[in-house]
Amino acid sequence: MTILSRRSLLAMSLVLSLYACKKNTPPANTTDYLNEGKEITKASFTALSNKLSEQMKMGGPKQAIPFCNVEALPLTDSLANAFDVSIKRTSDKLRNPKNQATDRELEIIDAYKKIHSNGAVLKPVVERGSDNKMHFYAPITTSAKCLKCHGKTGEMMDVKTDSIIKSLYPSDMATGYGDEQVRGIWSITFNK
């Protein structure tokens, strides 16, 4: 798929309307999937962010990184079960190899990075995949909080934090980010 057609697909898929889905009713159209995907990513982000903030307050990155290593996937899995979807946070620069991106997810990440570099607003997108299921993608961008564990070593992230990360994630590539950069995506696959 060319960049132009990807941009066209993104532009066509970004039309929003009021949330119309009921919890156990399959979404009726792309806009409904878009709204439900936004609700799921918001709930997932809030749950992860709240837990991570608690850990940071209790002991900083030294406590938060091991928590993420053990608890982040089970937390998103429990939310996925509650919403009857598959929830994945992935990137082209992974920390956890269990979050490996598919080829399509890498294309989406690349498209978001190009859109962001052009100064455009990043918005979620919905599409029907080759598996005939509906997929929702939304960008994950870095903030100052993220940079304590995903920033540049010696700047926003200290050397001790980098050592903790490397001890738990020997193949980690998820550092070196600056503020407001595309870190990856939320990838949600609807089962209904």
PDB file of C-alpha atoms in Angstrom:
ATOM      1  CA  MET A   1       0.000   0.000   0.000  1.00  0.00           C
ATOM      2  CA  THR A   2       1.430   3.378  -0.929  1.00  0.00           C
ATOM      3  CA  ILE A   3       1.851   6.179   1.570  1.00  0.00           C
ATOM      4  CA  LEU A   4      -0.742   8.211  -0.314  1.00  0.00           C
ATOM      5  CA  SER A   5      -3.346   5.443  -0.109  1.00  0.00           C
ATOM      6  CA  ARG A   6      -2.491   4.873   3.587  1.00  0.00           C
ATOM      7  CA  ARG A   7      -3.051   8.576   4.223  1.00  0.00           C
ATOM      8  CA  SER A   8      -6.313   8.440   2.295  1.00  0.00           C
ATOM      9  CA  LEU A   9      -7.391   5.426   4.341  1.00  0.00           C
ATOM     10  CA  LEU A  10      -6.457   7.214   7.564  1.00  0.00           C
ATOM     11  CA  ALA A  11      -8.290  10.379   6.506  1.00  0.00           C
ATOM     12  CA  MET A  12     -11.457   8.492   5.505  1.00  0.00           C
ATOM     13  CA  SER A  13     -11.463   6.486   8.734  1.00  0.00           C
ATOM     14  CA  LEU A  14     -11.146   9.441  11.083  1.00  0.00           C
ATOM     15  CA  VAL A  15     -14.731  10.733  10.953  1.00  0.00           C
ATOM     16  CA  LEU A  16     -16.200  10.672  14.456  1.00  0.00           C
ATOM     17  CA  SER A  17     -19.741  10.627  15.853  1.00  0.00           C
ATOM     18  CA  LEU A  18     -21.355  10.252  19.270  1.00  0.00           C
ATOM     19  CA  TYR A  19     -20.823   6.950  21.044  1.00  0.00           C
ATOM     20  CA  ALA A  20     -23.724   4.687  20.067  1.00  0.00           C
ATOM     21  CA  CYS A  21     -22.570   1.176  21.027  1.00  0.00           C
ATOM     22  CA  LYS A  22     -24.075  -0.818  23.822  1.00  0.00           C
ATOM     23  CA  LYS A  23     -21.673  -3.025  25.796  1.00  0.00           C
ATOM     24  CA  ASN A  24     -22.747  -6.440  24.434  1.00  0.00           C
ATOM     25  CA  THR A  25     -23.944  -5.303  21.030  1.00  0.00           C
ATOM     26  CA  PRO A  26     -21.476  -5.616  18.164  1.00  0.00           C
ATOM     27  CA  PRO A  27     -20.664  -2.238  16.624  1.00  0.00           C
ATOM     28  CA  ALA A  28     -22.776  -1.580  13.543  1.00  0.00           C
ATOM     29  CA  ASN A  29     -20.289   0.407  11.476  1.00  0.00           C
ATOM     30  CA  THR A  30     -16.767   1.777  11.313  1.00  0.00           C
ATOM     31  CA  THR A  31     -17.649   4.830  13.390  1.00  0.00           C
ATOM     32  CA  ASP A  32     -19.005   2.600  16.152  1.00  0.00           C
ATOM     33  CA  TYR A  33     -15.781   0.548  16.111  1.00  0.00           C
ATOM     34  CA  LEU A  34     -13.801   3.779  16.242  1.00  0.00           C
ATOM     35  CA  ASN A  35     -15.727   5.011  19.267  1.00  0.00           C
ATOM     36  CA  GLU A  36     -15.551   1.658  21.042  1.00  0.00           C
ATOM     37  CA  GLY A  37     -11.813   1.446  20.332  1.00  0.00           C
ATOM     38  CA  LYS A  38     -11.337   4.897  21.829  1.00  0.00           C
ATOM     39  CA  GLU A  39     -13.287   3.849  24.932  1.00  0.00           C
ATOM     40  CA  ILE A  40     -11.188   0.685  25.312  1.00  0.00           C
ATOM     41  CA  THR A  41      -7.852   2.454  24.857  1.00  0.00           C
ATOM     42  CA  LYS A  42      -8.895   5.158  27.320  1.00  0.00           C
ATOM     43  CA  ALA A  43      -9.873   2.554  29.927  1.00  0.00           C
ATOM     44  CA  SER A  44      -6.689   0.566  29.298  1.00  0.00           C
ATOM     45  CA  PHE A  45      -4.453   3.630  29.413  1.00  0.00           C
ATOM     46  CA  THR A  46      -6.130   4.832  32.612  1.00  0.00           C
ATOM     47  CA  ALA A  47      -5.747   1.449  34.323  1.00  0.00           C
ATOM     48  CA  LEU A  48      -2.085   1.101  33.333  1.00  0.00           C
ATOM     49  CA  SER A  49      -1.272   4.735  34.046  1.00  0.00           C
ATOM     50  CA  ASN A  50      -2.889   4.677  37.493  1.00  0.00           C
ATOM     51  CA  LYS A  51      -1.056   1.497  38.512  1.00  0.00           C
ATOM     52  CA  LEU A  52       2.218   2.787  37.126  1.00  0.00           C
ATOM     53  CA  SER A  53       1.797   6.151  38.890  1.00  0.00           C
ATOM     54  CA  GLU A  54       1.214   4.317  42.191  1.00  0.00           C
ATOM     55  CA  GLN A  55       4.422   2.353  41.698  1.00  0.00           C
ATOM     56  CA  MET A  56       6.387   5.478  40.748  1.00  0.00           C
ATOM     57  CA  LYS A  57       5.163   7.237  43.917  1.00  0.00           C
ATOM     58  CA  MET A  58       6.120   4.253  46.070  1.00  0.00           C
ATOM     59  CA  GLY A  59       9.621   3.790  44.705  1.00  0.00           C
ATOM     60  CA  GLY A  60      10.259   5.490  41.382  1.00  0.00           C
ATOM     61  CA  PRO A  61      11.473   3.574  38.330  1.00  0.00           C
ATOM     62  CA  LYS A  62      13.178   1.031  40.609  1.00  0.00           C
ATOM     63  CA  GLN A  63       9.712  -0.143  41.677  1.00  0.00           C
ATOM     64  CA  ALA A  64       7.729   0.687  38.531  1.00  0.00           C
ATOM     65  CA  ILE A  65       9.858  -1.212  35.990  1.00  0.00           C
ATOM     66  CA  PRO A  66       9.595  -4.620  37.722  1.00  0.00           C
ATOM     67  CA  PHE A  67       5.863  -3.964  38.142  1.00  0.00           C
ATOM     68  CA  CYS A  68       5.499  -3.385  34.387  1.00  0.00           C
ATOM     69  CA  ASN A  69       7.566  -6.477  33.678  1.00  0.00           C
ATOM     70  CA  VAL A  70       5.214  -8.695  35.685  1.00  0.00           C
ATOM     71  CA  GLU A  71       1.835  -6.931  35.710  1.00  0.00           C
ATOM     72  CA  ALA A  72       1.316  -4.920  32.495  1.00  0.00           C
ATOM     73  CA  LEU A  73       0.367  -7.834  30.222  1.00  0.00           C
ATOM     74  CA  PRO A  74      -1.987  -9.504  32.749  1.00  0.00           C
ATOM     75  CA  LEU A  75      -3.670  -6.142  33.321  1.00  0.00           C
ATOM     76  CA  THR A  76      -4.287  -5.562  29.599  1.00  0.00           C
ATOM     77  CA  ASP A  77      -5.355  -9.217  29.227  1.00  0.00           C
ATOM     78  CA  SER A  78      -7.996  -8.790  31.939  1.00  0.00           C
ATOM     79  CA  LEU A  79      -9.282  -5.656  30.217  1.00  0.00           C
ATOM     80  CA  ALA A  80      -9.301  -7.494  26.883  1.00  0.00           C
ATOM     81  CA  ASN A  81     -11.455 -10.218  28.430  1.00  0.00           C
ATOM     82  CA  ALA A  82     -13.824  -7.651  29.904  1.00  0.00           C
ATOM     83  CA  PHE A  83     -14.247  -5.913  26.525  1.00  0.00           C
ATOM     84  CA  ASP A  84     -14.142  -9.143  24.444  1.00  0.00           C
ATOM     85  CA  VAL A  85     -11.256  -7.866  22.330  1.00  0.00           C
ATOM     86  CA  SER A  86      -7.540  -8.378  21.931  1.00  0.00           C
ATOM     87  CA  ILE A  87      -5.519  -5.445  23.341  1.00  0.00           C
ATOM     88  CA  LYS A  88      -1.919  -4.908  22.401  1.00  0.00           C
ATOM     89  CA  ARG A  89       0.570  -2.092  22.927  1.00  0.00           C
ATOM     90  CA  THR A  90       3.305  -2.440  20.345  1.00  0.00           C
ATOM     91  CA  SER A  91       6.155  -0.504  18.804  1.00  0.00           C
ATOM     92  CA  ASP A  92       8.899  -0.623  16.220  1.00  0.00           C
ATOM     93  CA  LYS A  93      11.265  -0.259  19.202  1.00  0.00           C
ATOM     94  CA  LEU A  94      10.129  -2.968  21.604  1.00  0.00           C
ATOM     95  CA  ARG A  95      10.742  -3.377  25.275  1.00  0.00           C
ATOM     96  CA  ASN A  96       8.782  -6.581  25.837  1.00  0.00           C
ATOM     97  CA  PRO A  97       9.214  -9.126  23.018  1.00  0.00           C
ATOM     98  CA  LYS A  98       5.713 -10.458  23.804  1.00  0.00           C
ATOM     99  CA  ASN A  99       4.385  -7.247  22.205  1.00  0.00           C
ATOM    100  CA  GLN A 100       5.986  -7.948  18.805  1.00  0.00           C
ATOM    101  CA  ALA A 101       4.333  -5.902  16.042  1.00  0.00           C
ATOM    102  CA  THR A 102       2.822  -7.506  12.963  1.00  0.00           C
ATOM    103  CA  ASP A 103       3.790  -6.233   9.519  1.00  0.00           C
ATOM    104  CA  ARG A 104       0.535  -4.266   9.377  1.00  0.00           C
ATOM    105  CA  GLU A 105       1.139  -2.727  12.793  1.00  0.00           C
ATOM    106  CA  LEU A 106       4.620  -1.654  11.684  1.00  0.00           C
ATOM    107  CA  GLU A 107       3.060  -0.001   8.612  1.00  0.00           C
ATOM    108  CA  ILE A 108       0.596   1.849  10.860  1.00  0.00           C
ATOM    109  CA  ILE A 109       3.404   2.993  13.190  1.00  0.00           C
ATOM    110  CA  ASP A 110       5.427   4.197  10.206  1.00  0.00           C
ATOM    111  CA  ALA A 111       2.409   6.084   8.835  1.00  0.00           C
ATOM    112  CA  TYR A 112       1.818   7.756  12.227  1.00  0.00           C
ATOM    113  CA  LYS A 113       5.479   8.808  12.397  1.00  0.00           C
ATOM    114  CA  LYS A 114       5.281  10.353   8.917  1.00  0.00           C
ATOM    115  CA  ILE A 115       2.019  12.139   9.693  1.00  0.00           C
ATOM    116  CA  HIS A 116       3.496  13.422  12.983  1.00  0.00           C
ATOM    117  CA  SER A 117       6.680  14.643  11.272  1.00  0.00           C
ATOM    118  CA  ASN A 118       4.486  16.687   8.922  1.00  0.00           C
ATOM    119  CA  GLY A 119       2.875  18.378  11.928  1.00  0.00           C
ATOM    120  CA  ALA A 120      -0.538  16.798  11.419  1.00  0.00           C
ATOM    121  CA  VAL A 121      -2.781  15.644  14.260  1.00  0.00           C
ATOM    122  CA  LEU A 122      -2.606  11.914  14.955  1.00  0.00           C
ATOM    123  CA  LYS A 123      -5.988  10.207  15.098  1.00  0.00           C
ATOM    124  CA  PRO A 124      -7.154   6.627  15.567  1.00  0.00           C
ATOM    125  CA  VAL A 125      -8.027   4.498  12.562  1.00  0.00           C
ATOM    126  CA  VAL A 126     -10.260   1.454  12.023  1.00  0.00           C
ATOM    127  CA  GLU A 127      -9.965  -1.091   9.231  1.00  0.00           C
ATOM    128  CA  ARG A 128     -11.020  -4.608   8.351  1.00  0.00           C
ATOM    129  CA  GLY A 129      -7.954  -6.844   8.446  1.00  0.00           C
ATOM    130  CA  SER A 130      -6.963  -9.768   6.255  1.00  0.00           C
ATOM    131  CA  ASP A 131      -8.390 -11.954   9.062  1.00  0.00           C
ATOM    132  CA  ASN A 132     -11.799 -10.354   8.310  1.00  0.00           C
ATOM    133  CA  LYS A 133     -11.889  -8.853  11.815  1.00  0.00           C
ATOM    134  CA  MET A 134     -12.126  -5.171  12.612  1.00  0.00           C
ATOM    135  CA  HIS A 135      -8.923  -3.578  13.905  1.00  0.00           C
ATOM    136  CA  PHE A 136      -8.526  -0.293  15.770  1.00  0.00           C
ATOM    137  CA  TYR A 137      -5.179   1.506  15.931  1.00  0.00           C
ATOM    138  CA  ALA A 138      -4.328   4.585  17.982  1.00  0.00           C
ATOM    139  CA  PRO A 139      -0.965   6.291  18.427  1.00  0.00           C
ATOM    140  CA  ILE A 140       1.004   6.203  21.661  1.00  0.00           C
ATOM    141  CA  THR A 141       3.073   9.353  22.074  1.00  0.00           C
ATOM    142  CA  THR A 142       5.602  10.128  24.777  1.00  0.00           C
ATOM    143  CA  SER A 143       5.156  12.632  27.575  1.00  0.00           C
ATOM    144  CA  ALA A 144       7.567  13.800  30.261  1.00  0.00           C
ATOM    145  CA  LYS A 145       6.383  10.962  32.542  1.00  0.00           C
ATOM    146  CA  CYS A 146       7.164   8.356  29.865  1.00  0.00           C
ATOM    147  CA  LEU A 147      10.693   9.642  29.412  1.00  0.00           C
ATOM    148  CA  LYS A 148      11.728   8.524  32.894  1.00  0.00           C
ATOM    149  CA  CYS A 149      11.821   4.981  31.462  1.00  0.00           C
ATOM    150  CA  HIS A 150      11.759   5.625  27.691  1.00  0.00           C
ATOM    151  CA  GLY A 151      13.907   8.751  27.371  1.00  0.00           C
ATOM    152  CA  LYS A 152      17.541   9.307  26.559  1.00  0.00           C
ATOM    153  CA  THR A 153      19.942   7.883  29.133  1.00  0.00           C
ATOM    154  CA  GLY A 154      21.621  10.663  31.072  1.00  0.00           C
ATOM    155  CA  GLU A 155      18.928  13.191  30.183  1.00  0.00           C
ATOM    156  CA  MET A 156      15.374  12.363  31.293  1.00  0.00           C
ATOM    157  CA  MET A 157      16.314   8.780  32.203  1.00  0.00           C
ATOM    158  CA  ASP A 158      19.145   8.101  34.616  1.00  0.00           C
ATOM    159  CA  VAL A 159      21.782   5.392  34.245  1.00  0.00           C
ATOM    160  CA  LYS A 160      20.385   3.362  37.188  1.00  0.00           C
ATOM    161  CA  THR A 161      17.005   3.189  35.479  1.00  0.00           C
ATOM    162  CA  ASP A 162      18.638   2.042  32.256  1.00  0.00           C
ATOM    163  CA  SER A 163      20.447  -0.712  34.191  1.00  0.00           C
ATOM    164  CA  ILE A 164      17.183  -1.939  35.740  1.00  0.00           C
ATOM    165  CA  ILE A 165      15.539  -1.991  32.309  1.00  0.00           C
ATOM    166  CA  LYS A 166      18.442  -3.914  30.758  1.00  0.00           C
ATOM    167  CA  SER A 167      18.363  -6.475  33.596  1.00  0.00           C
ATOM    168  CA  LEU A 168      14.674  -7.258  32.967  1.00  0.00           C
ATOM    169  CA  TYR A 169      14.601  -6.642  29.211  1.00  0.00           C
ATOM    170  CA  PRO A 170      18.035  -7.569  27.796  1.00  0.00           C
ATOM    171  CA  SER A 171      16.922  -6.818  24.214  1.00  0.00           C
ATOM    172  CA  ASP A 172      15.248  -3.502  25.091  1.00  0.00           C
ATOM    173  CA  MET A 173      15.071  -0.946  22.282  1.00  0.00           C
ATOM    174  CA  ALA A 174      12.389   1.298  23.819  1.00  0.00           C
ATOM    175  CA  THR A 175      14.604   4.168  24.966  1.00  0.00           C
ATOM    176  CA  GLY A 176      16.052   7.287  23.387  1.00  0.00           C
ATOM    177  CA  TYR A 177      12.737   9.078  22.925  1.00  0.00           C
ATOM    178  CA  GLY A 178      12.093  12.778  23.287  1.00  0.00           C
ATOM    179  CA  ASP A 179       8.869  14.484  24.351  1.00  0.00           C
ATOM    180  CA  GLU A 180       5.823  14.061  22.097  1.00  0.00           C
ATOM    181  CA  GLN A 181       7.321  11.410  19.818  1.00  0.00           C
ATOM    182  CA  VAL A 182       5.411   8.447  18.422  1.00  0.00           C
ATOM    183  CA  ARG A 183       6.369   5.577  20.728  1.00  0.00           C
ATOM    184  CA  GLY A 184       4.059   2.963  19.225  1.00  0.00           C
ATOM    185  CA  ILE A 185       0.388   2.113  18.934  1.00  0.00           C
ATOM    186  CA  TRP A 186      -2.568   0.618  20.673  1.00  0.00           C
ATOM    187  CA  SER A 187      -3.766  -2.260  18.513  1.00  0.00           C
ATOM    188  CA  ILE A 188      -7.223  -3.613  19.279  1.00  0.00           C
ATOM    189  CA  THR A 189      -8.813  -6.530  17.459  1.00  0.00           C
ATOM    190  CA  PHE A 190     -12.561  -6.916  17.879  1.00  0.00           C
ATOM    191  CA  ASN A 191     -13.814 -10.466  18.419  1.00  0.00           C
ATOM    192  CA  LYS A 192     -17.422  -9.577  17.655  1.00  0.00           C
TER     193      LYS A 192
END
